[in-house]
PDB file of N, CA and C in Angstrom:
ATOM      1  N   UNK A  18       2.336   0.504  -3.096  1.00 89.00           N
ATOM      2  CA  UNK A  18       3.654  -0.086  -3.020  1.00 89.00           C
ATOM      3  C   UNK A  18       3.788  -0.991  -1.788  1.00 89.00           C
ATOM      4  N   UNK A  19       3.123  -0.591  -0.719  1.00 92.00           N
ATOM      5  CA  UNK A  19       3.199  -1.362   0.511  1.00 92.00           C
ATOM      6  C   UNK A  19       2.707  -2.795   0.295  1.00 92.00           C
ATOM      7  N   UNK A  20       1.598  -2.934  -0.388  1.00 94.00           N
ATOM      8  CA  UNK A  20       1.027  -4.256  -0.625  1.00 94.00           C
ATOM      9  C   UNK A  20       1.932  -5.107  -1.499  1.00 94.00           C
ATOM     10  N   UNK A  21       2.550  -4.496  -2.490  1.00 94.00           N
ATOM     11  CA  UNK A  21       3.454  -5.215  -3.391  1.00 94.00           C
ATOM     12  C   UNK A  21       4.647  -5.789  -2.630  1.00 94.00           C
ATOM     13  N   UNK A  22       5.287  -4.972  -1.810  1.00 95.00           N
ATOM     14  CA  UNK A  22       6.437  -5.427  -1.026  1.00 95.00           C
ATOM     15  C   UNK A  22       6.013  -6.511  -0.038  1.00 95.00           C
ATOM     16  N   UNK A  23       4.835  -6.334   0.555  1.00 95.00           N
ATOM     17  CA  UNK A  23       4.349  -7.310   1.532  1.00 95.00           C
ATOM     18  C   UNK A  23       4.091  -8.672   0.894  1.00 95.00           C
ATOM     19  N   UNK A  24       3.484  -8.691  -0.274  1.00 96.00           N
ATOM     20  CA  UNK A  24       3.204  -9.954  -0.977  1.00 96.00           C
ATOM     21  C   UNK A  24       4.507 -10.655  -1.352  1.00 96.00           C
ATOM     22  N   UNK A  25       5.464  -9.910  -1.880  1.00 96.00           N
ATOM     23  CA  UNK A  25       6.748 -10.501  -2.273  1.00 96.00           C
ATOM     24  C   UNK A  25       7.468 -11.064  -1.047  1.00 96.00           C
ATOM     25  N   UNK A  26       7.534 -10.288   0.031  1.00 95.00           N
ATOM     26  CA  UNK A  26       8.269 -10.714   1.223  1.00 95.00           C
ATOM     27  C   UNK A  26       7.621 -11.929   1.876  1.00 95.00           C
ATOM     28  N   UNK A  27       6.305 -11.941   1.969  1.00 95.00           N
ATOM     29  CA  UNK A  27       5.626 -13.067   2.611  1.00 95.00           C
ATOM     30  C   UNK A  27       5.810 -14.363   1.836  1.00 95.00           C
ATOM     31  N   UNK A  28       5.966 -14.260   0.520  1.00 96.00           N
ATOM     32  CA  UNK A  28       6.167 -15.471  -0.270  1.00 96.00           C
ATOM     33  C   UNK A  28       7.595 -16.011  -0.144  1.00 96.00           C
ATOM     34  N   UNK A  29       8.532 -15.193   0.340  1.00 95.00           N
ATOM     35  CA  UNK A  29       9.930 -15.610   0.456  1.00 95.00           C
ATOM     36  C   UNK A  29      10.291 -16.220   1.806  1.00 95.00           C
ATOM     37  N   UNK A  30       9.646 -15.773   2.874  1.00 95.00           N
ATOM     38  CA  UNK A  30      10.104 -16.112   4.227  1.00 95.00           C
ATOM     39  C   UNK A  30       9.408 -17.339   4.809  1.00 95.00           C
ATOM     40  N   UNK A  31       9.984 -17.867   5.901  1.00 95.00           N
ATOM     41  CA  UNK A  31       9.395 -18.996   6.620  1.00 95.00           C
ATOM     42  C   UNK A  31       8.346 -18.540   7.640  1.00 95.00           C
ATOM     43  N   UNK A  32       8.455 -17.293   8.093  1.00 94.00           N
ATOM     44  CA  UNK A  32       7.534 -16.747   9.094  1.00 94.00           C
ATOM     45  C   UNK A  32       6.788 -15.544   8.508  1.00 94.00           C
ATOM     46  N   UNK A  33       5.790 -15.777   7.626  1.00 94.00           N
ATOM     47  CA  UNK A  33       5.106 -14.661   6.977  1.00 94.00           C
ATOM     48  C   UNK A  33       4.301 -13.784   7.935  1.00 94.00           C
ATOM     49  N   UNK A  34       3.948 -14.318   9.107  1.00 95.00           N
ATOM     50  CA  UNK A  34       3.195 -13.521  10.073  1.00 95.00           C
ATOM     51  C   UNK A  34       4.058 -12.447  10.739  1.00 95.00           C
ATOM     52  N   UNK A  35       5.373 -12.558  10.626  1.00 94.00           N
ATOM     53  CA  UNK A  35       6.282 -11.573  11.226  1.00 94.00           C
ATOM     54  C   UNK A  35       6.735 -10.501  10.227  1.00 94.00           C
ATOM     55  N   UNK A  36       6.201 -10.517   9.022  1.00 96.00           N
ATOM     56  CA  UNK A  36       6.553  -9.501   8.020  1.00 96.00           C
ATOM     57  C   UNK A  36       5.762  -8.228   8.316  1.00 96.00           C
ATOM     58  N   UNK A  37       6.477  -7.121   8.457  1.00 96.00           N
ATOM     59  CA  UNK A  37       5.849  -5.827   8.712  1.00 96.00           C
ATOM     60  C   UNK A  37       6.370  -4.833   7.671  1.00 96.00           C
ATOM     61  N   UNK A  38       5.446  -4.200   6.973  1.00 97.00           N
ATOM     62  CA  UNK A  38       5.820  -3.214   5.962  1.00 97.00           C
ATOM     63  C   UNK A  38       5.177  -1.883   6.340  1.00 97.00           C
ATOM     64  N   UNK A  39       5.996  -0.830   6.415  1.00 97.00           N
ATOM     65  CA  UNK A  39       5.476   0.504   6.691  1.00 97.00           C
ATOM     66  C   UNK A  39       5.852   1.427   5.543  1.00 97.00           C
ATOM     67  N   UNK A  40       5.002   2.403   5.333  1.00 95.00           N
ATOM     68  CA  UNK A  40       5.192   3.329   4.215  1.00 95.00           C
ATOM     69  C   UNK A  40       5.213   4.747   4.771  1.00 95.00           C
ATOM     70  N   UNK A  41       6.237   5.515   4.387  1.00 95.00           N
ATOM     71  CA  UNK A  41       6.370   6.896   4.825  1.00 95.00           C
ATOM     72  C   UNK A  41       6.644   7.762   3.603  1.00 95.00           C
ATOM     73  N   UNK A  42       5.897   8.843   3.499  1.00 92.00           N
ATOM     74  CA  UNK A  42       6.103   9.731   2.349  1.00 92.00           C
ATOM     75  C   UNK A  42       6.859  10.977   2.799  1.00 92.00           C
ATOM     76  N   UNK A  43       7.947  11.276   2.080  1.00 87.00           N
ATOM     77  CA  UNK A  43       8.728  12.477   2.346  1.00 87.00           C
ATOM     78  C   UNK A  43       8.582  13.414   1.148  1.00 87.00           C
ATOM     79  N   UNK A  44       9.288  14.549   1.201  1.00 85.00           N
ATOM     80  CA  UNK A  44       9.221  15.510   0.094  1.00 85.00           C
ATOM     81  C   UNK A  44       9.733  14.883  -1.194  1.00 85.00           C
ATOM     82  N   UNK A  45      10.810  14.117  -1.072  1.00 84.00           N
ATOM     83  CA  UNK A  45      11.501  13.633  -2.259  1.00 84.00           C
ATOM     84  C   UNK A  45      11.057  12.249  -2.707  1.00 84.00           C
ATOM     85  N   UNK A  46      10.659  11.381  -1.769  1.00 91.00           N
ATOM     86  CA  UNK A  46      10.398   9.997  -2.151  1.00 91.00           C
ATOM     87  C   UNK A  46       9.423   9.329  -1.191  1.00 91.00           C
ATOM     88  N   UNK A  47       8.984   8.169  -1.610  1.00 93.00           N
ATOM     89  CA  UNK A  47       8.171   7.297  -0.782  1.00 93.00           C
ATOM     90  C   UNK A  47       9.100   6.231  -0.208  1.00 93.00           C
ATOM     91  N   UNK A  48       9.164   6.127   1.115  1.00 95.00           N
ATOM     92  CA  UNK A  48      10.065   5.187   1.767  1.00 95.00           C
ATOM     93  C   UNK A  48       9.247   4.001   2.263  1.00 95.00           C
ATOM     94  N   UNK A  49       9.609   2.816   1.794  1.00 96.00           N
ATOM     95  CA  UNK A  49       8.941   1.582   2.207  1.00 96.00           C
ATOM     96  C   UNK A  49       9.933   0.801   3.059  1.00 96.00           C
ATOM     97  N   UNK A  50       9.566   0.568   4.318  1.00 96.00           N
ATOM     98  CA  UNK A  50      10.434  -0.164   5.242  1.00 96.00           C
ATOM     99  C   UNK A  50       9.902  -1.580   5.409  1.00 96.00           C
ATOM    100  N   UNK A  51      10.782  -2.551   5.227  1.00 96.00           N
ATOM    101  CA  UNK A  51      10.423  -3.962   5.343  1.00 96.00           C
ATOM    102  C   UNK A  51      11.142  -4.547   6.545  1.00 96.00           C
ATOM    103  N   UNK A  52      10.378  -5.135   7.452  1.00 96.00           N
ATOM    104  CA  UNK A  52      10.943  -5.807   8.627  1.00 96.00           C
ATOM    105  C   UNK A  52      10.513  -7.267   8.593  1.00 96.00           C
ATOM    106  N   UNK A  53      11.489  -8.157   8.793  1.00 96.00           N
ATOM    107  CA  UNK A  53      11.212  -9.590   8.832  1.00 96.00           C
ATOM    108  C   UNK A  53      11.896 -10.185  10.063  1.00 96.00           C
ATOM    109  N   UNK A  54      11.579 -11.427  10.379  1.00 94.00           N
ATOM    110  CA  UNK A  54      12.228 -12.120  11.492  1.00 94.00           C
ATOM    111  C   UNK A  54      13.720 -12.237  11.197  1.00 94.00           C
ATOM    112  N   UNK A  55      14.521 -12.247  12.245  1.00 93.00           N
ATOM    113  CA  UNK A  55      15.975 -12.252  12.056  1.00 93.00           C
ATOM    114  C   UNK A  55      16.458 -13.486  11.299  1.00 93.00           C
ATOM    115  N   UNK A  56      15.800 -14.634  11.486  1.00 94.00           N
ATOM    116  CA  UNK A  56      16.232 -15.833  10.758  1.00 94.00           C
ATOM    117  C   UNK A  56      15.817 -15.806   9.287  1.00 94.00           C
ATOM    118  N   UNK A  57      14.943 -14.876   8.908  1.00 94.00           N
ATOM    119  CA  UNK A  57      14.516 -14.755   7.511  1.00 94.00           C
ATOM    120  C   UNK A  57      15.263 -13.673   6.734  1.00 94.00           C
ATOM    121  N   UNK A  58      16.175 -12.960   7.395  1.00 95.00           N
ATOM    122  CA  UNK A  58      16.891 -11.869   6.720  1.00 95.00           C
ATOM    123  C   UNK A  58      17.653 -12.362   5.494  1.00 95.00           C
ATOM    124  N   UNK A  59      18.291 -13.498   5.607  1.00 94.00           N
ATOM    125  CA  UNK A  59      19.060 -14.032   4.487  1.00 94.00           C
ATOM    126  C   UNK A  59      18.190 -14.356   3.287  1.00 94.00           C
ATOM    127  N   UNK A  60      16.971 -14.789   3.537  1.00 94.00           N
ATOM    128  CA  UNK A  60      16.070 -15.132   2.438  1.00 94.00           C
ATOM    129  C   UNK A  60      15.577 -13.888   1.715  1.00 94.00           C
ATOM    130  N   UNK A  61      15.442 -12.791   2.434  1.00 95.00           N
ATOM    131  CA  UNK A  61      14.967 -11.548   1.816  1.00 95.00           C
ATOM    132  C   UNK A  61      16.113 -10.835   1.102  1.00 95.00           C
ATOM    133  N   UNK A  62      17.322 -10.927   1.650  1.00 95.00           N
ATOM    134  CA  UNK A  62      18.462 -10.255   1.039  1.00 95.00           C
ATOM    135  C   UNK A  62      19.043 -11.087  -0.101  1.00 95.00           C
ATOM    136  N   UNK A  63      19.179 -12.376   0.105  1.00 95.00           N
ATOM    137  CA  UNK A  63      19.705 -13.256  -0.942  1.00 95.00           C
ATOM    138  C   UNK A  63      21.215 -13.213  -1.025  1.00 95.00           C
ATOM    139  N   UNK A  64      21.761 -14.084  -1.858  1.00 96.00           N
ATOM    140  CA  UNK A  64      23.212 -14.127  -2.042  1.00 96.00           C
ATOM    141  C   UNK A  64      23.664 -12.867  -2.759  1.00 96.00           C
ATOM    142  N   UNK A  65      24.625 -12.199  -2.163  1.00 96.00           N
ATOM    143  CA  UNK A  65      25.184 -10.943  -2.681  1.00 96.00           C
ATOM    144  C   UNK A  65      24.109  -9.883  -2.913  1.00 96.00           C
ATOM    145  N   UNK A  66      22.997  -9.965  -2.167  1.00 95.00           N
ATOM    146  CA  UNK A  66      21.944  -8.954  -2.248  1.00 95.00           C
ATOM    147  C   UNK A  66      21.083  -9.022  -3.485  1.00 95.00           C
ATOM    148  N   UNK A  67      21.090 -10.148  -4.162  1.00 97.00           N
ATOM    149  CA  UNK A  67      20.362 -10.248  -5.428  1.00 97.00           C
ATOM    150  C   UNK A  67      18.855 -10.171  -5.259  1.00 97.00           C
ATOM    151  N   UNK A  68      18.315 -10.812  -4.231  1.00 96.00           N
ATOM    152  CA  UNK A  68      16.863 -10.773  -4.030  1.00 96.00           C
ATOM    153  C   UNK A  68      16.418  -9.377  -3.615  1.00 96.00           C
ATOM    154  N   UNK A  69      17.183  -8.740  -2.732  1.00 96.00           N
ATOM    155  CA  UNK A  69      16.863  -7.370  -2.318  1.00 96.00           C
ATOM    156  C   UNK A  69      16.888  -6.436  -3.520  1.00 96.00           C
ATOM    157  N   UNK A  70      17.863  -6.606  -4.377  1.00 97.00           N
ATOM    158  CA  UNK A  70      17.955  -5.776  -5.584  1.00 97.00           C
ATOM    159  C   UNK A  70      16.764  -6.026  -6.510  1.00 97.00           C
ATOM    160  N   UNK A  71      16.351  -7.287  -6.621  1.00 96.00           N
ATOM    161  CA  UNK A  71      15.200  -7.624  -7.467  1.00 96.00           C
ATOM    162  C   UNK A  71      13.918  -7.009  -6.913  1.00 96.00           C
ATOM    163  N   UNK A  72      13.755  -7.042  -5.588  1.00 96.00           N
ATOM    164  CA  UNK A  72      12.572  -6.424  -4.965  1.00 96.00           C
ATOM    165  C   UNK A  72      12.561  -4.929  -5.261  1.00 96.00           C
ATOM    166  N   UNK A  73      13.698  -4.278  -5.100  1.00 95.00           N
ATOM    167  CA  UNK A  73      13.779  -2.834  -5.365  1.00 95.00           C
ATOM    168  C   UNK A  73      13.491  -2.515  -6.830  1.00 95.00           C
ATOM    169  N   UNK A  74      13.966  -3.358  -7.739  1.00 96.00           N
ATOM    170  CA  UNK A  74      13.730  -3.147  -9.167  1.00 96.00           C
ATOM    171  C   UNK A  74      12.253  -3.253  -9.512  1.00 96.00           C
ATOM    172  N   UNK A  75      11.593  -4.251  -8.964  1.00 95.00           N
ATOM    173  CA  UNK A  75      10.156  -4.436  -9.226  1.00 95.00           C
ATOM    174  C   UNK A  75       9.355  -3.256  -8.682  1.00 95.00           C
ATOM    175  N   UNK A  76       9.692  -2.808  -7.483  1.00 94.00           N
ATOM    176  CA  UNK A  76       8.969  -1.688  -6.879  1.00 94.00           C
ATOM    177  C   UNK A  76       9.204  -0.398  -7.668  1.00 94.00           C
ATOM    178  N   UNK A  77      10.438  -0.172  -8.097  1.00 93.00           N
ATOM    179  CA  UNK A  77      10.720   1.027  -8.900  1.00 93.00           C
ATOM    180  C   UNK A  77       9.982   0.990 -10.230  1.00 93.00           C
ATOM    181  N   UNK A  78       9.894  -0.188 -10.835  1.00 93.00           N
ATOM    182  CA  UNK A  78       9.164  -0.316 -12.095  1.00 93.00           C
ATOM    183  C   UNK A  78       7.680  -0.035 -11.887  1.00 93.00           C
ATOM    184  N   UNK A  79       7.124  -0.488 -10.774  1.00 90.00           N
ATOM    185  CA  UNK A  79       5.716  -0.223 -10.480  1.00 90.00           C
ATOM    186  C   UNK A  79       5.481   1.254 -10.178  1.00 90.00           C
ATOM    187  N   UNK A  80       6.488   1.924  -9.640  1.00 90.00           N
ATOM    188  CA  UNK A  80       6.345   3.333  -9.274  1.00 90.00           C
ATOM    189  C   UNK A  80       6.482   4.272 -10.462  1.00 90.00           C
ATOM    190  N   UNK A  81       7.016   3.807 -11.569  1.00 89.00           N
ATOM    191  CA  UNK A  81       7.212   4.703 -12.712  1.00 89.00           C
ATOM    192  C   UNK A  81       5.904   5.201 -13.282  1.00 89.00           C
ATOM    193  N   UNK A  82       4.843   4.411 -13.180  1.00 83.00           N
ATOM    194  CA  UNK A  82       3.557   4.877 -13.712  1.00 83.00           C
ATOM    195  C   UNK A  82       2.977   6.019 -12.880  1.00 83.00           C
ATOM    196  N   UNK A  83       3.399   6.127 -11.604  1.00 78.00           N
ATOM    197  CA  UNK A  83       2.939   7.211 -10.742  1.00 78.00           C
ATOM    198  C   UNK A  83       3.917   8.381 -10.705  1.00 78.00           C
ATOM    199  N   UNK A  84       5.035   8.267 -11.417  1.00 82.00           N
ATOM    200  CA  UNK A  84       6.091   9.285 -11.414  1.00 82.00           C
ATOM    201  C   UNK A  84       6.569   9.606  -9.998  1.00 82.00           C
ATOM    202  N   UNK A  85       6.771   8.559  -9.201  1.00 84.00           N
ATOM    203  CA  UNK A  85       7.267   8.736  -7.847  1.00 84.00           C
ATOM    204  C   UNK A  85       8.575   7.983  -7.688  1.00 84.00           C
ATOM    205  N   UNK A  86       9.409   8.482  -6.788  1.00 92.00           N
ATOM    206  CA  UNK A  86      10.638   7.768  -6.448  1.00 92.00           C
ATOM    207  C   UNK A  86      10.346   6.956  -5.191  1.00 92.00           C
ATOM    208  N   UNK A  87      10.702   5.685  -5.236  1.00 94.00           N
ATOM    209  CA  UNK A  87      10.436   4.802  -4.106  1.00 94.00           C
ATOM    210  C   UNK A  87      11.760   4.222  -3.616  1.00 94.00           C
ATOM    211  N   UNK A  88      11.945   4.247  -2.302  1.00 94.00           N
ATOM    212  CA  UNK A  88      13.125   3.686  -1.670  1.00 94.00           C
ATOM    213  C   UNK A  88      12.671   2.532  -0.787  1.00 94.00           C
ATOM    214  N   UNK A  89      13.237   1.344  -0.999  1.00 95.00           N
ATOM    215  CA  UNK A  89      12.902   0.183  -0.179  1.00 95.00           C
ATOM    216  C   UNK A  89      14.053  -0.068   0.785  1.00 95.00           C
ATOM    217  N   UNK A  90      13.746  -0.044   2.073  1.00 95.00           N
ATOM    218  CA  UNK A  90      14.743  -0.294   3.112  1.00 95.00           C
ATOM    219  C   UNK A  90      14.391  -1.603   3.809  1.00 95.00           C
ATOM    220  N   UNK A  91      15.362  -2.483   3.953  1.00 94.00           N
ATOM    221  CA  UNK A  91      15.156  -3.756   4.634  1.00 94.00           C
ATOM    222  C   UNK A  91      15.790  -3.635   6.015  1.00 94.00           C
ATOM    223  N   UNK A  92      14.953  -3.712   7.046  1.00 91.00           N
ATOM    224  CA  UNK A  92      15.405  -3.520   8.418  1.00 91.00           C
ATOM    225  C   UNK A  92      15.244  -4.804   9.214  1.00 91.00           C
ATOM    226  N   UNK A  93      15.984  -4.898  10.309  1.00 81.00           N
ATOM    227  CA  UNK A  93      15.910  -6.107  11.126  1.00 81.00           C
ATOM    228  C   UNK A  93      15.045  -5.888  12.341  1.00 81.00           C
TER     229      UNK A  93
END
């Protein structure tokens, strides 16, 4: 999941070298944290959160084959 989020985020932003994705596994879910440069936050979130929602949808669809719950958090 980490690689998937990283590829999507790097293709959206102006500063792909500042994209950092970390993955943490808890009892209930896999948490993927996405950090981008502050000037790229709008590009990752999108108007009314549409891009962020699309990223989460794609990741959840990819996670269904593994029967895991994945949470994508976008941090600054």
